[in-house]
Amino acid sequence: MHDHVASAIARPDLISLEDGLVCVRFETMKVVSALAAVEDLLARGVVRPGDTLVDSSSGIYAYALALACHRFGLRCLIIGSTTVDSVLRAQLAVLGAELEQMPPSRNLKLDQDRRVRRVREVLDEHPEYHWMRQYHDDVHYLGYRVVAEQIAAEVGGGVSLVGGVGSGASTGALATYLRQLRPDTELVGVQPFGSITFGSEHVVDPEIIIAGIGSSIVFGNVAHELYDVVHWCSFDSALAGSVDLLRRHAVFAGLSTGAGFLAARWERELIPHRTAVFVAADTGHRYAESVFARHREAAAVEPRAPQLVSSRDELALPWCRMEWKRAPAPASNA
């Protein structure tokens, strides 16, 4: 029996959707990361009960950190994206977390930059606060070890792990720990166009940079040398994937999962003797209006296919795939 709800929702369910295609479905993925990170910080004496933890978040990590602070008796301050919705605001308030939300912005780059600047201002005012640095501190890798062990125990044979890159912690950690058990594990990262992380900032998606899997700033937790392949998906492609995943398999998950579903299906067809395992980081509730209410607009998944590119100069909407070959970060991340 769990002693706190955070522990209950930290572990995912593995769902076999089709032969060679498995979904690692989280309710809120970053809970496993935040719990392990905070527990480690407490064990090492870096923070103590009653201390205040602060970080920037576009949504999922805010909830995860609030739950971890609730579990371990800590205070929580979130510098939140303009995209944080009313449901999450209410949850954070009741959990006792303080939210300082950025005002509306012309684009997510400005939003991210302003959030990081504001975190630094808060730390200047309160040097006793601990900055969790979810984008840069590899303490956020720790919680994914048990998930990697779960995947290794439940999925036989070779694995192609597919997931949104985001801060780099989830896919980077899962691949690192899986390769200790299954050295031949392949890692496939999913990115939106416009993200600096793998060098697609020159390609503009008129809809959105998918929150949570792309970035306009450099993330220290992204280890580019771990990735074998990268897929870039437009909003329209991710919408098609999300709607098809719900219609075909009844999995209600977020926009990054829709992009991962498309990429995983493609990778499975390329290497049919391996199992494509893709990460569903959260449920689809916060995308009810922006994605699922638009389900009639969703294009058919088949015969949709990525453009195969060998250089980032070739990137173009709506979907591209490139062999990254565990190369270092692009110059824009140096």
C-alpha positions as semicolon CSV with decimal commas, in nm:
position;residue;x (nm);y (nm);z (nm)
1;M;0,000;0,000;0,000
2;H;0,129;0,347;-0,087
3;D;0,175;0,605;0,187
4;H;0,122;0,903;-0,044
5;V;-0,057;0,958;-0,372
6;A;0,268;1,071;-0,535
7;S;0,411;0,721;-0,497
8;A;0,094;0,573;-0,644
9;I;0,110;0,776;-0,966
10;A;0,489;0,776;-1,009
11;R;0,510;0,435;-1,171
12;P;0,371;0,393;-1,524
13;D;0,160;0,120;-1,680
14;L;0,305;-0,063;-1,979
15;I;0,043;-0,128;-2,247
16;S;0,098;-0,355;-2,545
17;L;-0,090;-0,180;-2,826
18;E;0,013;-0,399;-3,119
19;D;0,287;-0,647;-3,197
20;G;0,613;-0,465;-3,140
21;L;0,452;-0,146;-3,007
22;V;0,435;-0,067;-2,634
23;C;0,313;0,247;-2,458
24;V;0,472;0,348;-2,126
25;R;0,173;0,538;-1,988
26;F;0,223;0,779;-1,700
27;E;-0,047;0,981;-1,530
28;T;0,215;1,251;-1,467
29;M;0,563;1,140;-1,566
30;K;0,774;1,394;-1,380
31;V;0,642;1,283;-1,044
32;V;0,886;0,989;-1,050
33;S;1,169;1,232;-1,125
34;A;1,074;1,497;-0,867
35;L;1,017;1,244;-0,588
36;A;1,355;1,079;-0,632
37;A;1,532;1,413;-0,671
38;V;1,384;1,562;-0,354
39;E;1,442;1,242;-0,157
40;D;1,807;1,244;-0,264
41;L;1,851;1,611;-0,172
42;L;1,704;1,545;0,172
43;A;1,922;1,237;0,225
44;R;2,236;1,436;0,141
45;G;2,134;1,729;0,362
46;V;2,121;1,971;0,069
47;V;1,767;2,065;0,179
48;R;1,579;2,010;0,504
49;P;1,208;1,980;0,588
50;G;1,052;2,325;0,585
51;D;1,288;2,461;0,318
52;T;1,153;2,622;0,001
53;L;1,217;2,464;-0,338
54;V;1,178;2,680;-0,647
55;D;1,179;2,613;-1,019
56;S;1,039;2,718;-1,355
57;S;0,776;2,502;-1,525
58;S;0,535;2,493;-1,815
59;G;0,302;2,264;-1,621
60;I;0,384;1,898;-1,555
61;Y;0,691;1,958;-1,343
62;A;0,507;2,218;-1,135
63;Y;0,251;1,958;-1,028
64;A;0,522;1,696;-0,973
65;L;0,733;1,923;-0,753
66;A;0,426;2,036;-0,558
67;L;0,342;1,672;-0,485
68;A;0,700;1,594;-0,379
69;C;0,705;1,896;-0,147
70;H;0,370;1,791;-0,001
71;R;0,505;1,439;0,053
72;F;0,825;1,551;0,227
73;G;0,710;1,862;0,416
74;L;0,874;2,129;0,203
75;R;0,756;2,460;0,064
76;C;0,720;2,501;-0,312
77;L;0,743;2,808;-0,536
78;I;0,676;2,773;-0,909
79;I;0,758;3,037;-1,167
80;G;0,497;2,920;-1,415
81;S;0,458;2,950;-1,788
82;T;0,179;3,152;-1,940
83;T;0,041;2,811;-2,050
84;V;-0,042;2,695;-1,693
85;D;-0,419;2,645;-1,695
86;S;-0,689;2,705;-1,435
87;V;-0,708;2,337;-1,330
88;L;-0,338;2,326;-1,245
89;R;-0,355;2,665;-1,072
90;A;-0,627;2,532;-0,843
91;Q;-0,435;2,210;-0,769
92;L;-0,118;2,399;-0,682
93;A;-0,308;2,638;-0,455
94;V;-0,478;2,360;-0,259
95;L;-0,150;2,166;-0,230
96;G;0,006;2,472;-0,070
97;A;0,241;2,558;-0,356
98;E;0,289;2,921;-0,453
99;L;0,256;2,998;-0,823
100;E;0,392;3,311;-0,986
101;Q;0,266;3,294;-1,342
102;M;0,417;3,483;-1,631
103;P;0,183;3,717;-1,822
104;P;0,084;3,634;-2,180
105;S;0,376;3,633;-2,421
106;R;0,419;3,664;-2,797
107;N;0,605;3,332;-2,805
108;L;0,738;3,056;-2,582
109;K;1,099;3,172;-2,616
110;L;1,018;3,497;-2,441
111;D;0,816;3,301;-2,186
112;Q;1,107;3,067;-2,105
113;D;1,361;3,348;-2,088
114;R;1,142;3,553;-1,855
115;R;1,082;3,257;-1,625
116;V;1,452;3,183;-1,585
117;R;1,530;3,551;-1,523
118;R;1,258;3,563;-1,259
119;V;1,394;3,252;-1,084
120;R;1,732;3,424;-1,058
121;E;1,569;3,738;-0,916
122;V;1,388;3,528;-0,653
123;L;1,714;3,358;-0,555
124;D;1,885;3,697;-0,520
125;E;1,605;3,796;-0,283
126;H;1,601;3,459;-0,102
127;P;1,941;3,288;-0,125
128;E;1,819;3,026;0,123
129;Y;1,577;2,884;-0,137
130;H;1,690;2,579;-0,333
131;W;1,665;2,598;-0,712
132;M;1,573;2,252;-0,842
133;R;1,716;2,325;-1,190
134;Q;1,512;2,055;-1,359
135;Y;1,671;2,149;-1,691
136;H;2,031;2,118;-1,571
137;D;2,072;1,907;-1,255
138;D;2,110;1,536;-1,332
139;V;1,960;1,452;-0,993
140;H;1,642;1,436;-1,204
141;Y;1,773;1,121;-1,376
142;L;1,755;0,912;-1,058
143;G;1,383;0,831;-1,050
144;Y;1,383;0,674;-1,395
145;R;1,603;0,380;-1,294
146;V;1,304;0,185;-1,159
147;V;1,108;0,260;-1,476
148;A;1,393;0,131;-1,693
149;E;1,403;-0,185;-1,481
150;Q;1,027;-0,222;-1,528
151;I;1,061;-0,191;-1,907
152;A;1,347;-0,441;-1,915
153;A;1,144;-0,687;-1,706
154;E;0,823;-0,659;-1,911
155;V;0,950;-0,613;-2,268
156;G;1,152;-0,891;-2,426
157;G;1,413;-0,858;-2,699
158;G;1,562;-0,545;-2,848
159;V;1,408;-0,208;-2,761
160;S;1,380;0,119;-2,951
161;L;1,289;0,375;-2,685
162;V;1,093;0,671;-2,822
163;G;1,003;0,988;-2,636
164;G;0,994;1,365;-2,625
165;V;1,333;1,512;-2,538
166;G;1,221;1,811;-2,330
167;S;1,462;1,871;-2,042
168;G;1,652;1,557;-2,141
169;A;1,603;1,379;-1,810
170;S;1,335;1,124;-1,898
171;T;1,460;0,978;-2,227
172;G;1,823;1,033;-2,135
173;A;1,788;0,855;-1,801
174;L;1,571;0,573;-1,935
175;A;1,821;0,502;-2,212
176;T;2,117;0,521;-1,974
177;Y;1,966;0,273;-1,729
178;L;1,819;0,049;-2,000
179;R;2,156;0,021;-2,171
180;Q;2,302;-0,111;-1,846
181;L;2,053;-0,398;-1,880
182;R;2,009;-0,405;-2,258
183;P;2,323;-0,258;-2,420
184;D;2,166;-0,260;-2,770
185;T;1,881;-0,022;-2,671
186;E;1,825;0,248;-2,933
187;L;1,710;0,595;-2,830
188;V;1,480;0,797;-3,054
189;G;1,416;1,157;-2,952
190;V;1,109;1,355;-3,055
191;Q;1,124;1,731;-3,104
192;P;0,897;2,009;-3,227
193;F;1,012;2,237;-3,505
194;G;1,150;2,564;-3,370
195;S;1,333;2,399;-3,081
196;I;1,699;2,485;-3,030
197;T;1,787;2,153;-2,864
198;F;1,866;1,960;-3,182
199;G;1,903;2,262;-3,407
200;S;1,563;2,320;-3,568
201;E;1,520;2,679;-3,450
202;H;1,526;2,800;-3,813
203;V;1,202;2,613;-3,896
204;V;0,888;2,788;-3,771
205;D;0,572;2,594;-3,693
206;P;0,282;2,841;-3,728
207;E;0,082;2,662;-3,458
208;I;0,310;2,610;-3,157
209;I;0,633;2,485;-3,010
210;I;0,493;2,181;-2,832
211;A;0,527;2,266;-2,463
212;G;0,739;2,022;-2,270
213;I;0,937;1,856;-2,551
214;G;1,108;2,153;-2,714
215;S;1,308;2,449;-2,593
216;S;1,430;2,792;-2,692
217;I;1,716;2,779;-2,438
218;V;1,998;2,531;-2,381
219;F;1,919;2,247;-2,138
220;G;2,216;2,096;-1,956
221;N;2,038;1,765;-1,893
222;V;2,019;1,685;-2,265
223;A;2,301;1,442;-2,347
224;H;2,297;1,450;-2,727
225;E;2,544;1,162;-2,746
226;L;2,274;0,925;-2,617
227;Y;2,040;0,969;-2,917
228;D;2,049;0,745;-3,224
229;V;1,762;0,909;-3,415
230;V;1,564;1,233;-3,393
231;H;1,212;1,297;-3,526
232;W;1,077;1,651;-3,565
233;C;0,695;1,675;-3,567
234;S;0,470;1,968;-3,640
235;F;0,166;2,050;-3,433
236;D;-0,061;1,909;-3,704
237;S;0,133;1,582;-3,709
238;A;0,122;1,552;-3,332
239;L;-0,251;1,628;-3,333
240;A;-0,305;1,350;-3,588
241;G;-0,106;1,110;-3,369
242;S;-0,288;1,202;-3,048
243;V;-0,633;1,163;-3,203
244;D;-0,540;0,836;-3,375
245;L;-0,393;0,696;-3,051
246;L;-0,720;0,766;-2,871
247;R;-0,939;0,639;-3,156
248;R;-0,734;0,327;-3,230
249;H;-0,614;0,227;-2,883
250;A;-0,829;0,432;-2,638
251;V;-0,516;0,593;-2,488
252;F;-0,597;0,951;-2,389
253;A;-0,264;1,128;-2,374
254;G;-0,099;1,461;-2,447
255;L;0,035;1,618;-2,763
256;S;0,395;1,502;-2,713
257;T;0,262;1,146;-2,688
258;G;0,088;1,183;-3,022
259;A;0,420;1,282;-3,180
260;G;0,592;0,992;-3,005
261;F;0,324;0,751;-3,126
262;L;0,387;0,853;-3,488
263;A;0,762;0,815;-3,448
264;A;0,733;0,479;-3,268
265;R;0,507;0,333;-3,539
266;W;0,761;0,436;-3,802
267;E;1,057;0,295;-3,609
268;R;0,875;-0,035;-3,558
269;E;0,824;-0,070;-3,933
270;L;1,191;0,007;-4,001
271;I;1,321;-0,256;-3,759
272;P;1,036;-0,507;-3,708
273;H;1,240;-0,744;-3,488
274;R;1,269;-0,474;-3,220
275;T;0,993;-0,345;-2,990
276;A;0,920;0,027;-3,018
277;V;0,848;0,152;-2,667
278;F;0,715;0,508;-2,653
279;V;0,661;0,731;-2,352
280;A;0,321;0,886;-2,277
281;A;0,419;1,157;-2,032
282;D;0,074;1,271;-1,918
283;T;-0,297;1,240;-1,981
284;G;-0,482;1,438;-2,245
285;H;-0,691;1,650;-2,012
286;R;-0,504;1,976;-2,058
287;Y;-0,532;1,928;-2,436
288;A;-0,908;1,880;-2,435
289;E;-0,978;2,206;-2,619
290;S;-0,656;2,264;-2,814
291;V;-0,633;1,909;-2,953
292;F;-0,920;1,671;-2,890
293;A;-1,202;1,919;-2,954
294;R;-1,041;1,956;-3,297
295;H;-1,043;1,584;-3,372
296;R;-1,235;1,633;-3,696
297;E;-0,942;1,839;-3,826
298;A;-0,694;1,559;-3,762
299;A;-0,535;1,417;-4,075
300;A;-0,515;1,042;-4,123
301;V;-0,203;0,883;-3,976
302;E;-0,167;0,654;-4,275
303;P;-0,004;0,695;-4,524
304;R;0,168;0,982;-4,340
305;A;0,546;0,936;-4,332
306;P;0,846;1,147;-4,234
307;Q;1,082;1,313;-4,477
308;L;1,417;1,139;-4,431
309;V;1,691;1,400;-4,399
310;S;2,067;1,378;-4,352
311;S;2,124;1,740;-4,251
312;R;1,941;1,991;-4,034
313;D;1,945;2,227;-4,333
314;E;1,691;1,995;-4,496
315;L;1,438;2,018;-4,213
316;A;1,089;2,122;-4,319
317;L;0,732;2,081;-4,194
318;P;0,542;1,864;-4,124
319;W;0,759;1,568;-4,012
320;C;1,125;1,477;-4,052
321;R;1,350;1,193;-3,938
322;M;1,728;1,207;-3,911
323;E;1,993;0,957;-3,803
324;W;2,160;1,147;-3,519
325;K;2,416;0,869;-3,462
326;R;2,497;0,980;-3,106
327;A;2,656;1,300;-3,233
328;P;2,741;1,588;-2,998
329;A;2,520;1,891;-2,954
330;P;2,476;2,125;-3,251
331;A;2,668;2,451;-3,246
332;S;2,360;2,640;-3,121
333;N;2,382;2,435;-2,798
334;A;2,755;2,478;-2,747
